[in-house]
Amino acid sequence: MADLVFDTSVLSDLLVQYFEFDVIRRGYFVPRGNLSNELVKHINRIIKYHSDTIFDDEISPGLVVASVLAFVEIARKFDVLSCGKYSIAKFAAFIESPPDWFKISPLDMDILSYLNEIPIIVRGDGGGSLELADAVHVATALSREKFYVVTTDARIRALELLNNKIIS
C-alpha cells in the first residue's frame, strides 16, 4: 500500500485527536474535522498493521508521514492549532519519539531535489502561487515510493502531478 503524506492542517487535526482521545491506548482514530471516513480507515489499518504481530507476513499498508516543516508550522501557531487539547511538552515528546506507524520526514537534500518537479504557479480552480511550505509537503510525498497526499489546500489539490494521489 502507499504512505499517507499529511499537510499541516490535516496533521494538526490528527494530533488533536491523537492526544484528546488517547489514541496511543485506544489504538484508532474516528472521523472528525479533516479526518474523513476514508482517511480514518486508511490510518487505522496502518496503526493495526504496525501494532499487531499477526500481520507480519502481509504487505505493509504504509506509514503516516509529515515533513518536519509541518511540525514547525504547528509550533508557530501552537495555541490555535492545538485547540488546547495537548501541551507543548506532549507535542515535543511526539516529535522526539513518534509512534511506529508515523514518520517525520526531514528537510534534506533528497526532499529538496523534488522541489524542482513542482510548478511554482498552479493553474485551475486552486490556481495561484504555491507556498513554500506546501511545496515541501508535496516534495515529501514525491520522495516516497508510493504515496497519497492528505490535504485541504486547493492549490495542492490542483497540481496535475498529484492526479489520483489525493485523499480527503
Coordinates of N, CA, C and O in Angstrom, one line a residue:
M1 N 0.8 -1.2 0.0 CA 0.0 0.0 0.0 C 0.9 1.2 0.0 O 2.1 1.1 0.0
A2 N 0.3 2.4 0.1 CA 1.0 3.6 0.0 C 1.0 4.4 1.3 O 0.2 4.3 2.1
D3 N 2.1 5.2 1.4 CA 2.2 6.1 2.6 C 1.1 7.2 2.4 O 0.8 7.7 1.3
L4 N 0.7 7.7 3.6 CA -0.2 8.9 3.6 C 0.6 10.1 4.0 O 1.1 10.1 5.2
V5 N 0.8 11.1 3.2 CA 1.6 12.2 3.5 C 0.7 13.4 3.8 O -0.1 13.9 2.9
F6 N 0.8 13.9 5.0 CA -0.1 14.9 5.5 C 0.4 16.3 5.4 O 1.6 16.6 5.5
D7 N -0.5 17.3 5.0 CA -0.1 18.7 5.1 C -0.4 19.1 6.6 O -0.8 18.4 7.4
T8 N -0.1 20.4 6.8 CA -0.1 20.9 8.2 C -1.5 20.9 8.8 O -1.7 20.5 9.9
S9 N -2.6 21.3 8.0 CA -3.9 21.4 8.6 C -4.5 20.0 9.0 O -5.1 19.8 10.1
V10 N -4.2 19.0 8.2 CA -4.7 17.7 8.5 C -3.9 17.0 9.6 O -4.4 16.4 10.5
L11 N -2.6 17.3 9.6 CA -1.7 16.8 10.7 C -2.2 17.4 12.0 O -2.2 16.7 13.0
S12 N -2.5 18.7 12.0 CA -3.0 19.3 13.2 C -4.2 18.6 13.8 O -4.3 18.4 15.0
D13 N -5.2 18.3 12.9 CA -6.4 17.6 13.3 C -6.0 16.2 13.9 O -6.6 15.7 14.9
L14 N -5.1 15.5 13.2 CA -4.6 14.2 13.7 C -4.0 14.3 15.1 O -4.4 13.5 15.9
L15 N -3.2 15.3 15.3 CA -2.5 15.4 16.6 C -3.6 15.8 17.7 O -3.5 15.2 18.8
V16 N -4.5 16.6 17.4 CA -5.6 16.9 18.4 C -6.3 15.7 18.8 O -6.4 15.4 20.0
Q17 N -6.7 14.9 17.8 CA -7.4 13.6 18.2 C -6.5 12.6 18.8 O -6.9 11.9 19.8
Y18 N -5.3 12.5 18.4 CA -4.3 11.6 19.0 C -4.2 11.8 20.5 O -4.2 10.9 21.3
F19 N -4.1 13.1 20.9 CA -3.9 13.4 22.3 C -5.2 13.5 23.1 O -5.4 13.0 24.2
E20 N -6.2 14.1 22.4 CA -7.5 14.3 23.1 C -8.2 12.9 23.4 O -8.8 12.7 24.5
F21 N -8.1 12.0 22.5 CA -8.8 10.7 22.7 C -7.8 9.6 23.0 O -8.2 8.4 22.9
D22 N -6.6 9.9 23.4 CA -5.6 9.0 23.8 C -5.5 7.8 22.8 O -5.6 6.6 23.2
V23 N -5.2 8.1 21.6 CA -5.2 7.1 20.5 C -4.0 6.1 20.8 O -4.1 4.9 20.5
I24 N -3.0 6.5 21.6 CA -1.9 5.6 21.9 C -2.4 4.4 22.6 O -1.9 3.3 22.5
R25 N -3.4 4.6 23.5 CA -4.0 3.4 24.2 C -5.2 2.8 23.5 O -5.4 1.6 23.5
R26 N -6.0 3.7 22.9 CA -7.3 3.2 22.3 C -6.9 2.5 21.0 O -7.6 1.5 20.6
G27 N -5.9 3.0 20.2 CA -5.5 2.4 19.0 C -6.2 2.7 17.7 O -5.9 2.1 16.7
Y28 N -7.0 3.7 17.7 CA -7.7 4.0 16.5 C -8.2 5.5 16.5 O -8.4 6.1 17.6
F29 N -8.4 6.0 15.3 CA -9.0 7.3 15.1 C -10.4 7.2 14.7 O -10.9 6.1 14.2
V30 N -11.2 8.3 14.8 CA -12.6 8.3 14.3 C -12.7 9.5 13.4 O -12.0 10.5 13.5
P31 N -13.7 9.5 12.5 CA -13.9 10.6 11.6 C -14.3 11.8 12.3 O -15.2 11.8 13.2
R32 N -13.6 12.9 12.1 CA -13.8 14.2 12.7 C -13.0 15.3 12.1 O -11.8 15.0 11.9
G33 N -13.5 16.4 11.9 CA -12.7 17.5 11.3 C -12.3 17.2 9.9 O -13.0 16.7 9.1
N34 N -11.0 17.3 9.7 CA -10.4 16.9 8.4 C -10.1 15.5 8.3 O -9.5 15.0 7.2
L35 N -10.4 14.7 9.3 CA -10.2 13.2 9.2 C -11.5 12.5 8.7 O -12.4 12.3 9.5
S36 N -11.6 12.3 7.4 CA -12.8 11.7 6.8 C -12.9 10.2 7.1 O -11.9 9.6 7.6
N37 N -14.0 9.6 6.8 CA -14.2 8.2 6.9 C -13.2 7.4 6.2 O -12.6 6.5 6.7
E38 N -13.0 7.8 4.9 CA -12.0 7.1 4.1 C -10.6 7.2 4.7 O -9.8 6.2 4.8
L39 N -10.2 8.4 5.1 CA -8.9 8.6 5.6 C -8.7 7.9 6.9 O -7.7 7.2 7.1
V40 N -9.7 7.9 7.8 CA -9.6 7.2 9.1 C -9.4 5.7 8.9 O -8.7 5.0 9.6
K41 N -10.1 5.2 7.9 CA -10.0 3.7 7.6 C -8.5 3.4 7.2 O -8.0 2.4 7.7
H42 N -7.9 4.2 6.4 CA -6.5 4.0 6.0 C -5.6 4.1 7.2 O -4.7 3.3 7.4
I43 N -5.8 5.2 8.0 CA -4.9 5.4 9.2 C -5.0 4.2 10.1 O -4.0 3.7 10.6
N44 N -6.2 3.8 10.4 CA -6.4 2.7 11.4 C -5.9 1.4 10.9 O -5.3 0.6 11.7
R45 N -5.9 1.2 9.6 CA -5.3 0.0 9.0 C -3.8 0.0 9.2 O -3.1 -1.0 9.6
I46 N -3.2 1.2 9.0 CA -1.7 1.4 9.2 C -1.4 1.1 10.7 O -0.4 0.4 11.0
I47 N -2.2 1.7 11.6 CA -1.9 1.5 13.0 C -2.0 0.1 13.4 O -1.1 -0.5 14.1
K48 N -3.0 -0.6 12.9 CA -3.2 -2.0 13.3 C -2.1 -2.9 12.8 O -1.6 -3.7 13.5
Y49 N -1.7 -2.6 11.6 CA -0.5 -3.4 11.0 C 0.7 -3.2 11.8 O 1.4 -4.2 12.1
H50 N 1.0 -2.0 12.2 CA 2.3 -1.7 13.0 C 2.2 -2.1 14.4 O 3.2 -2.1 15.1
S51 N 1.0 -2.4 14.9 CA 0.9 -2.8 16.3 C 0.5 -4.2 16.6 O 0.4 -4.7 17.7
D52 N 0.2 -4.9 15.5 CA -0.3 -6.3 15.6 C 0.7 -7.3 14.9 O 0.9 -7.2 13.7
T53 N 1.2 -8.2 15.7 CA 2.2 -9.2 15.1 C 1.6 -10.2 14.2 O 2.3 -10.8 13.4
I54 N 0.3 -10.3 14.1 CA -0.4 -11.2 13.3 C -0.2 -10.9 11.8 O -0.1 -11.7 10.9
F55 N 0.1 -9.6 11.5 CA 0.2 -9.1 10.1 C 1.6 -9.2 9.6 O 1.9 -8.7 8.5
D56 N 2.6 -9.9 10.3 CA 4.0 -9.9 9.9 C 4.2 -10.3 8.5 O 5.1 -9.8 7.8
D57 N 3.4 -11.2 7.9 CA 3.7 -11.7 6.6 C 2.9 -11.0 5.5 O 3.1 -11.2 4.3
E58 N 2.0 -10.0 5.9 CA 1.3 -9.3 4.9 C 2.1 -8.1 4.5 O 3.0 -7.6 5.1
I59 N 1.6 -7.5 3.3 CA 2.2 -6.4 2.8 C 1.9 -5.2 3.6 O 0.7 -5.0 4.0
S60 N 2.9 -4.3 3.9 CA 2.7 -3.2 4.8 C 1.7 -2.2 4.1 O 1.8 -1.9 2.9
P61 N 0.7 -1.6 4.9 CA -0.1 -0.6 4.3 C 0.5 0.7 4.2 O -0.1 1.7 3.9
G62 N 1.8 0.8 4.6 CA 2.5 2.1 4.5 C 2.6 2.8 5.9 O 2.4 2.1 6.9
L63 N 2.9 4.1 5.9 CA 3.1 4.9 7.1 C 2.3 6.2 6.9 O 1.9 6.6 5.8
V64 N 2.0 6.8 8.1 CA 1.6 8.2 8.1 C 2.8 9.0 8.1 O 3.7 8.8 8.9
V65 N 2.9 10.0 7.2 CA 4.2 10.8 7.0 C 3.8 12.3 7.1 O 2.8 12.7 6.5
A66 N 4.7 13.1 7.7 CA 4.6 14.5 7.6 C 6.0 15.1 7.6 O 6.9 14.5 8.2
S67 N 6.2 16.2 6.9 CA 7.5 16.8 6.8 C 7.8 17.5 8.2 O 6.8 17.9 8.9
V68 N 9.0 17.6 8.5 CA 9.4 18.4 9.7 C 8.9 19.8 9.6 O 8.5 20.4 10.6
L69 N 8.7 20.3 8.4 CA 8.2 21.7 8.3 C 6.7 21.8 8.7 O 6.3 22.8 9.2
A70 N 6.0 20.7 8.6 CA 4.6 20.7 9.1 C 4.6 20.9 10.6 O 3.7 21.6 11.1
F71 N 5.5 20.3 11.3 CA 5.6 20.4 12.7 C 6.1 21.8 13.1 O 5.6 22.4 14.1
V72 N 7.0 22.4 12.3 CA 7.4 23.8 12.5 C 6.2 24.7 12.4 O 6.0 25.6 13.2
E73 N 5.4 24.5 11.4 CA 4.2 25.3 11.2 C 3.2 25.2 12.3 O 2.6 26.2 12.8
I74 N 3.0 24.0 12.9 CA 2.2 23.8 14.0 C 2.8 24.5 15.2 O 2.0 25.2 16.0
A75 N 4.1 24.4 15.4 CA 4.7 25.1 16.6 C 4.5 26.6 16.5 O 4.3 27.3 17.5
R76 N 4.6 27.2 15.3 CA 4.4 28.6 15.1 C 3.1 29.1 15.5 O 2.9 30.2 16.0
K77 N 2.0 28.3 15.3 CA 0.7 28.6 15.7 C 0.1 27.7 16.7 O -1.1 27.3 16.6
F78 N 0.9 27.3 17.6 CA 0.6 26.2 18.5 C -0.7 26.4 19.3 O -1.5 25.5 19.3
D79 N -0.9 27.5 19.9 CA -2.1 27.8 20.7 C -3.4 27.6 19.9 O -4.4 27.0 20.3
V80 N -3.4 28.1 18.6 CA -4.6 27.9 17.8 C -4.7 26.5 17.3 O -5.8 25.9 17.3
L81 N -3.7 25.9 16.8 CA -3.8 24.6 16.2 C -3.9 23.4 17.2 O -4.4 22.4 16.8
S82 N -3.4 23.6 18.4 CA -3.5 22.5 19.4 C -4.9 22.5 20.0 O -5.3 21.5 20.6
C83 N -5.7 23.6 19.8 CA -7.0 23.7 20.3 C -7.1 23.5 21.8 O -8.1 23.1 22.3
G84 N -6.0 23.6 22.5 CA -6.0 23.4 24.0 C -6.1 22.0 24.3 O -6.3 21.6 25.5
K85 N -5.9 21.0 23.4 CA -6.1 19.6 23.7 C -4.8 18.9 24.1 O -4.9 17.8 24.5
Y86 N -3.7 19.5 23.9 CA -2.4 18.9 24.3 C -1.4 20.1 24.6 O -1.5 21.2 24.1
S87 N -0.4 19.7 25.3 CA 0.6 20.7 25.8 C 1.8 20.7 24.8 O 2.0 19.7 24.0
I88 N 2.6 21.7 24.9 CA 3.8 21.8 24.1 C 4.7 20.6 24.5 O 5.5 20.1 23.7
A89 N 4.7 20.2 25.8 CA 5.5 19.1 26.2 C 5.1 17.8 25.5 O 6.0 17.0 25.1
K90 N 3.8 17.5 25.4 CA 3.3 16.4 24.6 C 3.7 16.4 23.2 O 4.1 15.4 22.6
F91 N 3.6 17.6 22.6 CA 3.9 17.9 21.2 C 5.4 17.5 21.0 O 5.8 16.8 20.1
A92 N 6.3 18.0 21.9 CA 7.7 17.8 21.8 C 8.0 16.3 21.9 O 8.9 15.7 21.2
A93 N 7.3 15.6 22.9 CA 7.5 14.2 23.1 C 7.1 13.4 21.8 O 7.8 12.4 21.5
F94 N 6.0 13.8 21.1 CA 5.6 13.1 19.9 C 6.7 13.2 18.9 O 7.1 12.3 18.2
I95 N 7.3 14.5 18.7 CA 8.4 14.7 17.7 C 9.6 13.9 18.1 O 10.2 13.3 17.2
E96 N 9.9 13.8 19.4 CA 11.1 13.1 19.8 C 11.0 11.6 19.6 O 11.9 10.9 19.3
S97 N 9.8 11.1 19.8 CA 9.5 9.6 19.7 C 8.2 9.4 19.1 O 7.2 9.0 19.9
P98 N 8.0 9.5 17.8 CA 6.7 9.3 17.2 C 6.4 7.8 17.3 O 7.3 6.9 17.4
P99 N 5.1 7.5 17.2 CA 4.7 6.0 17.1 C 5.3 5.3 15.9 O 5.7 6.0 14.9
D100 N 5.3 4.0 16.0 CA 5.9 3.2 14.9 C 5.3 3.4 13.5 O 5.9 3.2 12.5
W101 N 4.0 3.8 13.6 CA 3.3 4.0 12.3 C 3.4 5.4 11.7 O 2.9 5.7 10.7
F102 N 4.2 6.2 12.4 CA 4.3 7.6 11.9 C 5.8 7.9 11.6 O 6.7 7.6 12.4
K103 N 6.0 8.6 10.5 CA 7.4 9.0 10.1 C 7.4 10.5 9.9 O 6.6 11.1 9.2
I104 N 8.4 11.1 10.6 CA 8.6 12.6 10.4 C 9.8 12.7 9.4 O 10.9 12.2 9.6
S105 N 9.4 13.2 8.2 CA 10.4 13.3 7.1 C 11.3 14.5 7.3 O 10.7 15.6 7.4
P106 N 12.6 14.4 7.3 CA 13.5 15.5 7.4 C 13.5 16.4 6.1 O 13.1 15.9 5.1
L107 N 13.8 17.6 6.3 CA 14.0 18.5 5.2 C 15.5 18.4 4.8 O 16.4 19.1 5.4
D108 N 15.8 17.5 3.8 CA 17.2 17.2 3.5 C 17.3 17.4 2.0 O 16.4 17.8 1.2
M109 N 18.5 17.0 1.5 CA 18.8 17.2 0.0 C 17.9 16.3 -0.8 O 17.5 16.7 -1.9
D110 N 17.5 15.1 -0.3 CA 16.6 14.3 -1.1 C 15.2 15.0 -1.3 O 14.7 15.0 -2.4
I111 N 14.7 15.6 -0.3 CA 13.4 16.3 -0.4 C 13.6 17.5 -1.3 O 12.8 17.8 -2.2
L112 N 14.7 18.3 -1.1 CA 14.9 19.5 -1.8 C 15.0 19.2 -3.3 O 14.6 20.0 -4.2
S113 N 15.6 18.0 -3.7 CA 15.7 17.7 -5.1 C 14.3 17.5 -5.8 O 14.2 17.8 -7.0
Y114 N 13.3 17.2 -5.0 CA 12.0 17.0 -5.6 C 11.3 18.3 -5.8 O 10.3 18.4 -6.5
L115 N 11.8 19.4 -5.2 CA 11.1 20.7 -5.3 C 11.2 21.2 -6.8 O 10.3 21.9 -7.2
N116 N 12.2 20.7 -7.5 CA 12.3 21.1 -9.0 C 11.1 20.6 -9.8 O 10.9 21.1 -10.9
E117 N 10.5 19.5 -9.3 CA 9.4 18.9 -10.1 C 8.0 19.6 -9.9 O 7.1 19.3 -10.5
I118 N 8.0 20.5 -8.9 CA 6.7 21.1 -8.5 C 6.6 22.5 -9.2 O 7.5 23.4 -9.0
P119 N 5.5 22.8 -9.9 CA 5.4 24.1 -10.5 C 5.1 25.2 -9.4 O 4.5 24.9 -8.4
I120 N 5.7 26.3 -9.7 CA 5.5 27.5 -8.8 C 4.1 28.0 -8.8 O 3.5 28.4 -7.8
I121 N 3.6 28.1 -10.1 CA 2.3 28.6 -10.3 C 1.3 27.4 -10.6 O 1.6 26.6 -11.4
V122 N 0.2 27.4 -9.9 CA -0.8 26.3 -10.1 C -1.9 26.9 -10.9 O -2.4 28.0 -10.6
R123 N -2.3 26.1 -11.9 CA -3.4 26.6 -12.8 C -4.7 25.9 -12.3 O -4.7 24.9 -11.6
G124 N -5.8 26.4 -12.8 CA -7.1 25.7 -12.5 C -7.8 26.4 -11.3 O -7.5 27.5 -10.9
D125 N -8.8 25.6 -10.7 CA -9.6 26.2 -9.7 C -8.8 26.6 -8.4 O -9.2 27.5 -7.8
G126 N -7.8 25.8 -8.1 CA -7.0 26.2 -6.9 C -5.8 27.0 -7.3 O -4.8 27.0 -6.6
G127 N -5.8 27.7 -8.5 CA -4.7 28.4 -9.0 C -4.1 29.4 -8.1 O -4.6 29.9 -7.1
G128 N -2.9 29.9 -8.5 CA -2.1 30.8 -7.8 C -0.7 30.3 -7.4 O -0.3 29.3 -7.9
S129 N 0.0 31.1 -6.7 CA 1.3 30.7 -6.3 C 1.3 29.7 -5.1 O 0.5 29.8 -4.2
L130 N 2.1 28.7 -5.3 CA 2.2 27.6 -4.2 C 3.1 28.1 -3.2 O 4.3 28.6 -3.5
E131 N 2.7 28.1 -1.9 CA 3.6 28.5 -0.8 C 4.7 27.5 -0.6 O 4.5 26.3 -0.9
L132 N 5.8 28.0 -0.1 CA 7.0 27.1 0.1 C 6.6 25.9 1.0 O 7.0 24.8 0.7
A133 N 5.9 26.1 2.1 CA 5.6 25.0 3.0 C 4.7 24.0 2.2 O 5.0 22.8 2.4
D134 N 3.8 24.4 1.4 CA 3.0 23.4 0.6 C 3.9 22.7 -0.4 O 3.7 21.5 -0.6
A135 N 4.8 23.4 -1.0 CA 5.7 22.7 -1.9 C 6.5 21.7 -1.2 O 6.8 20.6 -1.8
V136 N 7.0 22.0 0.0 CA 7.7 21.0 0.8 C 6.8 19.8 1.1 O 7.3 18.6 1.1
H137 N 5.6 20.0 1.4 CA 4.7 18.8 1.7 C 4.6 18.0 0.4 O 4.6 16.7 0.5
V138 N 4.5 18.6 -0.7 CA 4.4 17.8 -2.0 C 5.7 17.1 -2.3 O 5.7 16.0 -2.7
A139 N 6.8 17.8 -2.1 CA 8.1 17.2 -2.3 C 8.3 16.0 -1.4 O 8.9 15.0 -1.8
T140 N 7.8 16.1 -0.1 CA 7.9 15.0 0.8 C 7.1 13.8 0.2 O 7.6 12.7 0.3
A141 N 6.0 14.1 -0.3 CA 5.2 13.0 -0.9 C 5.9 12.4 -2.1 O 6.0 11.1 -2.2
L142 N 6.4 13.2 -3.0 CA 7.1 12.7 -4.2 C 8.3 11.8 -3.8 O 8.7 11.0 -4.6
S143 N 8.9 12.1 -2.6 CA 10.1 11.3 -2.2 C 9.8 9.9 -1.8 O 10.7 9.1 -1.6
R144 N 8.5 9.6 -1.5 CA 8.1 8.3 -1.1 C 7.8 7.4 -2.3 O 7.4 7.9 -3.3
E145 N 8.1 6.1 -2.1 CA 7.9 5.2 -3.2 C 6.5 5.2 -3.7 O 6.2 5.3 -4.9
K146 N 5.6 5.0 -2.8 CA 4.1 5.0 -3.1 C 3.5 6.0 -2.1 O 3.8 5.9 -0.9
F147 N 2.6 6.8 -2.5 CA 2.0 7.8 -1.6 C 0.6 8.3 -2.0 O 0.2 8.1 -3.2
Y148 N -0.1 8.8 -1.1 CA -1.3 9.6 -1.2 C -1.0 10.9 -0.4 O -0.5 10.8 0.7
V149 N -1.4 12.0 -1.0 CA -1.3 13.3 -0.2 C -2.6 13.5 0.5 O -3.7 13.4 -0.1
V150 N -2.6 13.9 1.7 CA -3.8 14.2 2.5 C -3.7 15.7 2.8 O -2.9 16.2 3.6
T151 N -4.6 16.4 2.1 CA -4.5 17.9 2.2 C -5.9 18.5 2.1 O -6.8 18.0 1.5
T152 N -6.0 19.7 2.6 CA -7.2 20.5 2.5 C -6.9 21.7 1.5 O -7.8 22.5 1.2
D153 N -5.7 21.9 1.1 CA -5.2 23.0 0.3 C -5.6 22.9 -1.1 O -5.3 21.9 -1.8
A154 N -6.4 23.9 -1.6 CA -6.9 23.9 -3.0 C -5.7 23.9 -4.0 O -5.8 23.3 -5.1
R155 N -4.7 24.6 -3.7 CA -3.6 24.7 -4.7 C -2.8 23.3 -4.8 O -2.5 22.9 -5.9
I156 N -2.6 22.7 -3.7 CA -2.0 21.3 -3.8 C -2.9 20.4 -4.5 O -2.5 19.6 -5.4
R157 N -4.2 20.5 -4.3 CA -5.2 19.6 -4.9 C -5.2 19.8 -6.4 O -5.5 18.9 -7.2
A158 N -4.9 21.0 -6.9 CA -4.9 21.4 -8.3 C -3.7 21.0 -9.1 O -3.6 21.1 -10.3
L159 N -2.6 20.5 -8.4 CA -1.4 20.1 -9.1 C -1.7 18.9 -9.9 O -2.1 17.8 -9.4
E160 N -1.4 19.0 -11.2 CA -1.6 17.9 -12.1 C -0.7 16.6 -11.8 O -1.1 15.5 -12.0
L161 N 0.5 16.9 -11.2 CA 1.3 15.8 -10.9 C 0.8 14.9 -9.8 O 1.3 13.8 -9.5
L162 N -0.2 15.4 -9.1 CA -0.9 14.6 -8.0 C -2.2 14.0 -8.4 O -3.0 13.6 -7.5
N163 N -2.5 14.0 -9.7 CA -3.8 13.4 -10.1 C -3.9 12.0 -9.6 O -3.0 11.2 -9.6
N164 N -5.0 11.7 -9.0 CA -5.3 10.4 -8.4 C -4.5 10.1 -7.2 O -4.3 8.9 -6.8
K165 N -3.8 11.1 -6.6 CA -2.9 10.8 -5.5 C -3.4 11.6 -4.2 O -2.6 11.8 -3.3
I166 N -4.6 12.1 -4.3 CA -5.1 12.9 -3.2 C -6.2 12.1 -2.4 O -7.1 11.5 -3.0
I167 N -6.1 12.1 -1.1 CA -7.2 11.6 -0.2 C -7.7 12.7 0.6 O -7.0 13.5 1.1
S168 N -9.0 12.8 0.7 CA -9.6 13.8 1.5 C -10.4 13.2 2.6 O -10.6 12.0 2.7

